[in-house]
CSV table of C-alpha atoms and ligand atoms in Angstrom, one decimal:
chain,number,residue,atom,x,y,z
K,779,MET,CA,-44.8,-20.6,-90.0
K,780,ILE,CA,-47.2,-18.9,-87.7
K,781,ILE,CA,-49.0,-21.2,-85.4
K,782,LEU,CA,-52.6,-20.3,-85.0
K,783,ASP,CA,-52.7,-21.2,-81.3
K,784,GLY,CA,-56.6,-21.4,-80.7
K,785,LYS,CA,-55.8,-22.3,-77.0
K,786,LEU,CA,-54.0,-19.2,-76.4
K,787,VAL,CA,-56.5,-17.0,-78.2
K,788,SER,CA,-59.4,-18.4,-76.4
K,789,VAL,CA,-57.9,-18.0,-73.0
K,790,THR,CA,-57.7,-14.1,-74.0
K,791,ARG,CA,-61.3,-14.2,-75.3
K,792,ARG,CA,-62.5,-15.9,-72.1
K,793,GLU,CA,-60.8,-13.3,-69.9
K,794,GLN,CA,-62.6,-10.5,-71.9
K,795,LEU,CA,-66.0,-12.4,-71.7
K,796,LYS,CA,-65.6,-12.8,-68.0
K,797,LEU,CA,-65.6,-9.1,-67.7
K,798,ARG,CA,-68.5,-8.8,-70.1
K,799,VAL,CA,-70.4,-11.5,-68.0
K,800,LYS,CA,-69.6,-9.6,-64.8
K,801,LYS,CA,-71.1,-6.5,-66.2
K,802,PHE,CA,-74.1,-8.3,-67.4
K,803,ILE,CA,-74.6,-9.8,-63.8
K,804,GLU,CA,-74.2,-6.3,-62.3
K,805,SER,CA,-76.9,-4.8,-64.7
K,806,TYR,CA,-79.5,-7.4,-64.6
K,807,ARG,CA,-79.0,-9.2,-61.2
K,808,ARG,CA,-78.7,-12.7,-62.9
K,809,SER,CA,-76.2,-14.8,-64.5
K,810,PRO,CA,-76.7,-15.7,-68.3
K,811,GLN,CA,-77.6,-19.4,-68.5
K,812,LEU,CA,-76.8,-22.3,-70.9
K,813,VAL,CA,-78.7,-25.5,-70.5
K,814,VAL,CA,-77.2,-28.5,-72.1
K,815,VAL,CA,-79.3,-31.5,-73.1
K,816,ILE,CA,-77.9,-34.8,-73.4
K,817,VAL,CA,-79.7,-37.8,-74.4
K,818,GLY,CA,-78.2,-41.4,-73.7
K,819,GLU,CA,-74.8,-42.4,-72.3
K,820,ASN,CA,-72.4,-41.8,-75.3
K,821,SER,CA,-69.1,-41.4,-73.4
K,822,ALA,CA,-67.5,-38.8,-75.9
K,823,SER,CA,-70.6,-36.7,-75.6
K,824,GLN,CA,-70.3,-37.0,-71.7
K,825,ILE,CA,-66.8,-35.6,-71.8
K,826,TYR,CA,-67.9,-32.8,-74.3
K,827,VAL,CA,-70.8,-31.8,-72.1
K,828,ARG,CA,-68.6,-31.8,-68.9
K,829,ASN,CA,-65.9,-29.5,-70.7
K,830,LYS,CA,-68.6,-27.1,-71.7
K,831,ILE,CA,-70.1,-26.9,-68.4
K,832,ILE,CA,-66.6,-26.2,-66.8
K,833,ALA,CA,-65.9,-23.5,-69.4
K,834,CYS,CA,-69.1,-21.9,-68.5
K,835,GLU,CA,-68.5,-21.8,-64.8
K,836,ALA,CA,-65.1,-20.4,-65.4
K,837,VAL,CA,-66.6,-17.2,-67.0
K,838,GLY,CA,-69.4,-17.0,-64.7
K,839,ILE,CA,-72.1,-18.4,-67.0
K,840,LYS,CA,-74.5,-20.6,-65.1
K,841,SER,CA,-74.9,-24.0,-66.7
K,842,THR,CA,-77.5,-26.7,-66.2
K,843,LYS,CA,-77.3,-30.2,-67.5
K,844,ILE,CA,-80.6,-32.1,-68.4
K,845,GLU,CA,-79.9,-35.7,-68.8
K,846,LEU,CA,-82.5,-37.8,-70.6
K,847,PRO,CA,-82.3,-41.5,-71.0
K,848,ALA,CA,-81.3,-43.3,-74.3
K,849,THR,CA,-84.9,-44.6,-74.3
K,850,CYS,CA,-86.3,-41.2,-74.5
K,851,GLN,CA,-89.0,-40.7,-77.1
K,852,GLN,CA,-89.1,-37.8,-79.6
K,853,HIS,CA,-92.2,-36.3,-78.1
K,854,GLU,CA,-90.7,-36.3,-74.7
K,855,LEU,CA,-87.6,-34.5,-76.0
K,856,ASN,CA,-89.8,-32.0,-77.9
K,857,VAL,CA,-91.7,-31.2,-74.6
K,858,VAL,CA,-88.2,-30.3,-73.0
K,859,ILE,CA,-87.3,-28.2,-75.9
K,860,ASP,CA,-90.7,-26.4,-75.8
K,861,ARG,CA,-90.3,-25.8,-72.1
K,862,LEU,CA,-86.8,-24.3,-72.6
K,863,ASN,CA,-88.1,-22.0,-75.2
K,864,LEU,CA,-90.4,-20.6,-72.8
K,865,ASP,CA,-88.1,-20.3,-69.9
K,866,GLN,CA,-87.2,-16.6,-69.3
K,867,GLU,CA,-84.1,-17.8,-67.2
K,868,VAL,CA,-82.7,-19.8,-69.9
K,869,ASP,CA,-80.7,-18.0,-72.5
K,870,GLY,CA,-79.0,-20.6,-74.5
K,871,VAL,CA,-79.7,-24.3,-75.2
K,872,LEU,CA,-77.6,-26.9,-76.5
K,873,VAL,CA,-78.6,-30.3,-77.5
K,874,GLN,CA,-75.7,-32.6,-77.4
K,875,LEU,CA,-75.0,-34.5,-80.8
K,876,PRO,CA,-75.2,-37.2,-81.8
K,877,LEU,CA,-78.8,-38.3,-80.6
K,878,PRO,CA,-79.5,-41.9,-80.0
K,879,LYS,CA,-81.1,-43.9,-82.8
K,880,GLY,CA,-84.7,-43.2,-83.3
K,881,LEU,CA,-84.4,-39.5,-82.3
K,882,ASN,CA,-84.6,-36.7,-85.2
K,883,GLU,CA,-81.9,-34.1,-85.1
K,884,ASN,CA,-84.0,-32.2,-87.6
K,885,GLU,CA,-87.0,-32.1,-85.3
K,886,ILE,CA,-84.9,-30.2,-82.8
K,887,ASN,CA,-83.5,-27.9,-85.5
K,888,THR,CA,-86.9,-26.8,-86.5
K,889,ARG,CA,-88.2,-26.6,-82.9
K,890,LEU,CA,-85.6,-24.8,-80.8
K,891,SER,CA,-86.0,-20.9,-81.0
K,892,PRO,CA,-83.1,-19.1,-82.6
K,893,TYR,CA,-83.1,-16.8,-79.7
K,894,LYS,CA,-82.0,-19.9,-77.5
K,895,ASP,CA,-79.9,-21.5,-79.9
K,896,ALA,CA,-76.3,-21.3,-78.6
K,897,ASP,CA,-74.9,-23.6,-81.3
K,898,GLY,CA,-76.5,-21.7,-84.2
K,899,PHE,CA,-77.5,-25.0,-85.9
K,900,THR,CA,-81.2,-24.5,-86.1
K,901,PHE,CA,-82.8,-24.0,-89.5
K,902,ASN,CA,-84.0,-20.6,-88.3
K,903,SER,CA,-80.5,-19.5,-87.1
K,904,LEU,CA,-79.0,-20.6,-90.4
K,905,GLY,CA,-81.8,-18.9,-92.3
K,906,HIS,CA,-81.0,-15.6,-90.5
K,907,LEU,CA,-77.3,-16.2,-91.3
K,908,TRP,CA,-78.0,-17.0,-95.0
K,909,ALA,CA,-80.1,-13.8,-95.2
K,910,GLY,CA,-77.2,-11.7,-93.8
K,911,GLN,CA,-79.1,-11.1,-90.6
K,912,PRO,CA,-77.5,-13.4,-88.2
K,913,ILE,CA,-78.7,-13.6,-84.7
K,914,ILE,CA,-75.7,-15.8,-83.6
K,915,LYS,CA,-73.3,-17.6,-85.8
K,916,PRO,CA,-72.5,-21.4,-85.7
K,917,CYS,CA,-69.7,-21.9,-83.0
K,918,THR,CA,-66.9,-23.6,-85.1
K,919,PRO,CA,-67.0,-21.5,-88.2
K,920,GLN,CA,-67.1,-18.2,-86.1
K,921,GLY,CA,-64.4,-19.5,-84.0
K,922,VAL,CA,-62.3,-20.0,-87.2
K,923,MET,CA,-63.1,-16.3,-88.3
K,924,ASN,CA,-62.2,-15.1,-84.8
K,925,LEU,CA,-58.9,-16.9,-85.0
K,926,LEU,CA,-58.1,-15.5,-88.4
K,927,GLU,CA,-59.0,-12.1,-87.1
K,928,HIS,CA,-56.9,-12.3,-84.1
K,929,PHE,CA,-53.8,-13.3,-86.1
K,930,LYS,CA,-54.6,-10.5,-88.6
K,931,ILE,CA,-54.9,-12.9,-91.6
K,932,PRO,CA,-56.5,-10.8,-94.3
K,933,VAL,CA,-59.6,-12.5,-95.7
K,934,ALA,CA,-61.2,-9.9,-98.0
K,935,GLY,CA,-60.2,-10.4,-101.7
K,936,LYS,CA,-58.6,-13.8,-100.9
K,937,HIS,CA,-59.5,-17.1,-102.4
K,938,ALA,CA,-60.6,-19.5,-99.8
K,939,VAL,CA,-61.3,-23.1,-100.2
K,940,VAL,CA,-63.5,-25.0,-97.7
K,941,VAL,CA,-63.2,-28.7,-97.9
K,942,GLY,CA,-66.4,-30.2,-96.4
K,943,ARG,CA,-70.2,-29.0,-96.9
K,944,SER,CA,-71.7,-30.3,-93.5
K,945,THR,CA,-74.4,-28.0,-92.2
K,946,ILE,CA,-72.7,-27.2,-89.0
K,947,VAL,CA,-69.1,-26.7,-90.4
K,948,GLY,CA,-68.5,-26.5,-94.2
K,949,LYS,CA,-71.5,-24.6,-95.4
K,950,PRO,CA,-71.6,-21.9,-92.8
K,951,MET,CA,-67.8,-21.6,-93.0
K,952,ALA,CA,-68.1,-20.9,-96.7
K,953,HIS,CA,-70.8,-18.3,-95.9
K,954,LEU,CA,-68.9,-16.5,-93.2
K,955,LEU,CA,-65.8,-16.3,-95.3
K,956,THR,CA,-68.0,-14.9,-98.2
K,957,MET,CA,-69.6,-12.3,-95.9
K,958,ALA,CA,-66.1,-11.3,-95.1
K,959,ASP,CA,-65.4,-10.7,-98.8
K,960,ALA,CA,-63.5,-13.8,-99.7
K,961,THR,CA,-63.9,-15.6,-102.9
K,962,VAL,CA,-65.0,-19.0,-101.8
K,963,THR,CA,-64.9,-22.4,-103.4
K,964,LEU,CA,-66.7,-25.1,-101.5
K,965,CYS,CA,-65.2,-28.7,-102.0
K,966,HIS,CA,-66.9,-31.9,-100.8
K,967,SER,CA,-66.4,-35.6,-101.1
K,968,LYS,CA,-67.7,-35.7,-104.8
K,969,THR,CA,-65.3,-32.9,-105.9
K,970,PRO,CA,-63.0,-34.4,-108.6
K,971,HIS,CA,-59.3,-33.4,-108.3
K,972,LEU,CA,-59.7,-31.7,-105.0
K,973,ARG,CA,-55.9,-30.8,-104.9
K,974,GLU,CA,-56.5,-28.6,-108.1
K,975,HIS,CA,-58.8,-26.4,-106.0
K,976,THR,CA,-56.7,-26.3,-102.5
K,977,LEU,CA,-53.4,-25.6,-104.4
K,978,ARG,CA,-55.0,-22.4,-105.8
K,979,ALA,CA,-56.1,-21.1,-102.4
K,980,ASP,CA,-54.7,-18.3,-100.2
K,981,ILE,CA,-56.7,-19.9,-97.3
K,982,VAL,CA,-57.9,-23.5,-97.0
K,983,VAL,CA,-60.2,-24.5,-94.2
K,984,VAL,CA,-60.4,-28.3,-93.9
K,985,ALA,CA,-63.4,-30.0,-92.3
K,986,ALA,CA,-63.6,-33.3,-94.0
K,987,GLY,CA,-63.5,-35.5,-91.0
K,988,GLN,CA,-60.8,-37.6,-92.9
K,989,LYS,CA,-57.6,-38.1,-90.8
K,990,HIS,CA,-54.5,-36.8,-92.4
K,991,LEU,CA,-56.3,-36.3,-95.8
K,992,LEU,CA,-54.1,-33.3,-96.9
K,993,GLY,CA,-50.5,-32.4,-96.7
K,994,LYS,CA,-47.9,-30.0,-98.1
K,995,ASP,CA,-48.3,-31.0,-101.8
K,996,ASP,CA,-52.0,-30.0,-101.4
K,997,PHE,CA,-51.3,-26.3,-100.5
K,998,LYS,CA,-49.5,-23.5,-102.3
K,999,LYS,CA,-46.5,-22.0,-100.6
K,1000,GLY,CA,-47.6,-19.3,-98.2
K,1001,ALA,CA,-51.2,-20.6,-97.8
K,1002,VAL,CA,-53.0,-20.3,-94.5
K,1003,VAL,CA,-54.2,-23.8,-93.4
K,1004,VAL,CA,-57.0,-24.2,-90.9
K,1005,ASP,CA,-57.7,-27.8,-89.6
K,1006,VAL,CA,-61.2,-28.3,-88.2
K,1007,GLY,CA,-60.8,-32.1,-88.3
K,1008,MET,CA,-60.6,-33.9,-85.0
K,1009,HIS,CA,-59.8,-37.5,-84.7
K,1010,GLY,CA,-59.2,-39.3,-81.4
K,1011,SER,CA,-60.5,-39.1,-77.8
K,1012,GLY,CA,-61.0,-35.4,-77.7
K,1013,GLN,CA,-58.8,-35.3,-74.4
K,1014,GLY,CA,-55.7,-34.0,-76.0
K,1015,LYS,CA,-53.1,-36.6,-76.4
K,1016,GLY,CA,-53.4,-38.7,-79.6
K,1017,VAL,CA,-55.7,-36.2,-81.3
K,1018,THR,CA,-55.0,-35.5,-84.8
K,1019,GLY,CA,-56.7,-33.6,-87.6
K,1020,ASP,CA,-57.5,-33.6,-91.3
K,1021,VAL,CA,-54.1,-32.2,-92.2
K,1022,ARG,CA,-50.6,-33.5,-91.8
K,1023,VAL,CA,-49.5,-30.3,-90.2
K,1024,HIS,CA,-46.1,-31.4,-89.5
K,1025,GLU,CA,-45.2,-31.3,-93.3
K,1026,LEU,CA,-46.3,-27.5,-93.3
K,1027,GLN,CA,-43.5,-26.0,-91.2
K,1028,ASP,CA,-41.5,-24.3,-94.1
K,1029,TRP,CA,-44.3,-24.1,-96.4
K,1030,ALA,CA,-47.3,-22.5,-95.1
K,1031,TYR,CA,-47.6,-19.0,-94.0
K,1032,ALA,CA,-49.9,-20.1,-90.9
K,1033,ALA,CA,-51.6,-23.2,-89.6
K,1034,THR,CA,-53.7,-24.5,-86.9
K,1035,PRO,CA,-52.4,-27.1,-84.5
K,1036,VAL,CA,-54.7,-30.2,-83.6
K,1037,PRO,CA,-55.4,-30.2,-80.7
K,1038,GLY,CA,-55.2,-26.5,-79.7
K,1039,GLY,CA,-56.3,-24.9,-82.8
K,1040,VAL,CA,-60.1,-24.7,-83.7
K,1041,GLY,CA,-61.4,-26.9,-80.9
K,1042,PRO,CA,-60.9,-24.3,-78.0
K,1043,MET,CA,-62.1,-21.4,-80.3
K,1044,THR,CA,-65.4,-23.6,-80.7
K,1045,ILE,CA,-66.0,-23.6,-77.1
K,1046,ALA,CA,-65.1,-19.9,-76.4
K,1047,THR,CA,-67.6,-18.9,-79.2
K,1048,LEU,CA,-70.3,-21.2,-77.5
K,1049,LEU,CA,-69.8,-19.1,-74.6
K,1050,GLU,CA,-69.8,-15.7,-76.3
K,1051,ASN,CA,-72.9,-16.8,-78.1
K,1052,THR,CA,-74.6,-17.5,-74.8
K,1053,LEU,CA,-73.9,-14.1,-73.7
K,1054,ILE,CA,-75.2,-12.5,-76.8
K,1055,LEU,CA,-78.5,-14.5,-76.4
K,1056,ALA,CA,-78.7,-13.3,-72.7
K,1057,GLU,CA,-78.3,-9.7,-73.9
K,1058,ILE,CA,-80.9,-9.9,-76.6
K,1059,SER,CA,-83.2,-11.5,-74.1
K,1060,GLN,CA,-82.7,-8.6,-71.7
K,1061,GLN,CA,-83.3,-6.2,-74.5
K,1062,LYS,CA,-86.5,-7.8,-75.5
K,1063,LYS,CA,-87.6,-7.7,-71.8
K,1064,GLN,CA,-87.0,-3.8,-71.7
K,1065,GLN,CA,-88.9,-3.4,-75.0
K,1066,LYS,CA,-91.9,-5.3,-73.4
K,1067,LYS,CA,-91.9,-2.8,-70.3
M,78,NAD,P1,-69.3,-34.3,-91.7
M,78,NAD,O1,-69.0,-35.8,-91.8
M,78,NAD,O2,-70.6,-34.0,-91.3
M,78,NAD,O3,-69.0,-33.5,-93.1
M,78,NAD,C1,-67.7,-34.0,-93.7
M,78,NAD,C2,-67.8,-33.2,-95.1
M,78,NAD,O4,-66.5,-33.5,-95.6
M,78,NAD,C3,-68.8,-33.7,-95.9
M,78,NAD,O5,-69.5,-32.6,-96.6
M,78,NAD,C4,-68.0,-34.4,-97.1
M,78,NAD,O6,-68.6,-34.3,-98.5
M,78,NAD,C5,-66.5,-33.9,-97.0
M,78,NAD,N1,-65.5,-34.8,-97.3
M,78,NAD,C6,-65.4,-36.1,-96.8
M,78,NAD,N2,-64.3,-36.8,-97.3
M,78,NAD,C7,-63.9,-35.9,-98.3
M,78,NAD,C8,-62.7,-36.0,-99.0
M,78,NAD,N3,-61.9,-37.0,-99.2
M,78,NAD,N4,-62.5,-34.9,-99.8
M,78,NAD,C9,-63.3,-34.0,-100.0
M,78,NAD,N5,-64.2,-33.6,-99.0
M,78,NAD,C10,-64.6,-34.8,-98.2
M,78,NAD,O7,-68.2,-33.8,-90.6
M,78,NAD,P2,-68.4,-32.3,-89.8
M,78,NAD,O8,-69.4,-32.3,-88.7
M,78,NAD,O9,-68.4,-31.1,-90.8
M,78,NAD,O10,-66.9,-32.4,-89.2
M,78,NAD,C11,-65.6,-32.4,-89.9
M,78,NAD,C12,-64.6,-32.6,-89.0
M,78,NAD,O11,-64.4,-31.6,-88.1
M,78,NAD,C13,-64.7,-33.9,-88.1
M,78,NAD,O12,-63.3,-34.5,-88.0
M,78,NAD,C14,-65.2,-33.4,-86.9
M,78,NAD,O13,-64.8,-34.3,-85.7
M,78,NAD,C15,-64.4,-32.1,-86.8
M,78,NAD,N6,-65.2,-31.0,-86.0
M,78,NAD,C16,-64.3,-30.3,-85.0
M,78,NAD,C17,-65.0,-29.2,-84.4
M,78,NAD,C18,-64.1,-28.5,-83.6
M,78,NAD,O14,-64.4,-27.8,-82.8
M,78,NAD,N7,-62.7,-28.8,-83.7
M,78,NAD,C19,-66.2,-29.0,-84.6
M,78,NAD,C20,-67.0,-29.7,-85.4
M,78,NAD,C21,-66.6,-30.7,-86.1
């Protein structure tokens, strides 16, 4: 079985990105900048944000953290978003989720400009994606596509099953696979007889958020299995996914490990998205001249 080693692939992609960022800085005499907004004290979110900031710095992307208290009101958060939308020095903005109770994620998703949306979650970004005109693509699904491409896993003409229909993973994942000419079945918690679908698939992407939900008996021999699920601290040790990957050794053609599969690809894509947004911003500035 081929191990779809996202950690290794992301190192290669980050090295390539470092060169692209260097070229950007030489051309425009500024660094691309990602602003991460974090509201409240959620310790897992603090770890994710710290990792994203370290990753930015390693490739030469400037990163700024805006910390708001858990008592922050929606209108105060909106003011921050509006200011970032207008800031010419800011290329990407990421609002770390989940937001504390009382704050509305959808408000951010309608407010943040798609030209600043490094995660690719805003309704505007998703609308562009659905219309086949993406500005940037959501990090996790695009990270999966990059991983499949790296390992030369054919997608066109294949039957892909996506398990999970969230707006940030499952649905855009199904869409990107469709754009790559797979025939896609989207399954979810109300799908009867899930196994009947997964057993027919050439490629299965599992993003159900249910620890060890699927194993060998759920996949046909020779399937490609991508596990997006992440359960545990997010710090490596003890982290597991939605798939019992240890059962797949002599069964699957290829599978992702957890940790070290989709997770590192997501962060690499976030960095790539920030550079894409910075390049678009510079092109717009040139056009205005
Ligand atoms: P979510 O809870 O928003 O969505 C889960 C989806 O799975 C839902 O659409 C639900 O209908 C479906 N589902 C739940 N139980 C099911 C079942 N028994 N059978 C079939 N479908 C079922 O979760 P999400 O935000 O999409 O994340 C999914 C998982 O991926 C989580 O474990 C999350 O931590 C992980 N995740 C990982 C990364 C990464 O970078 N590795 C990024 C985002 C999310």
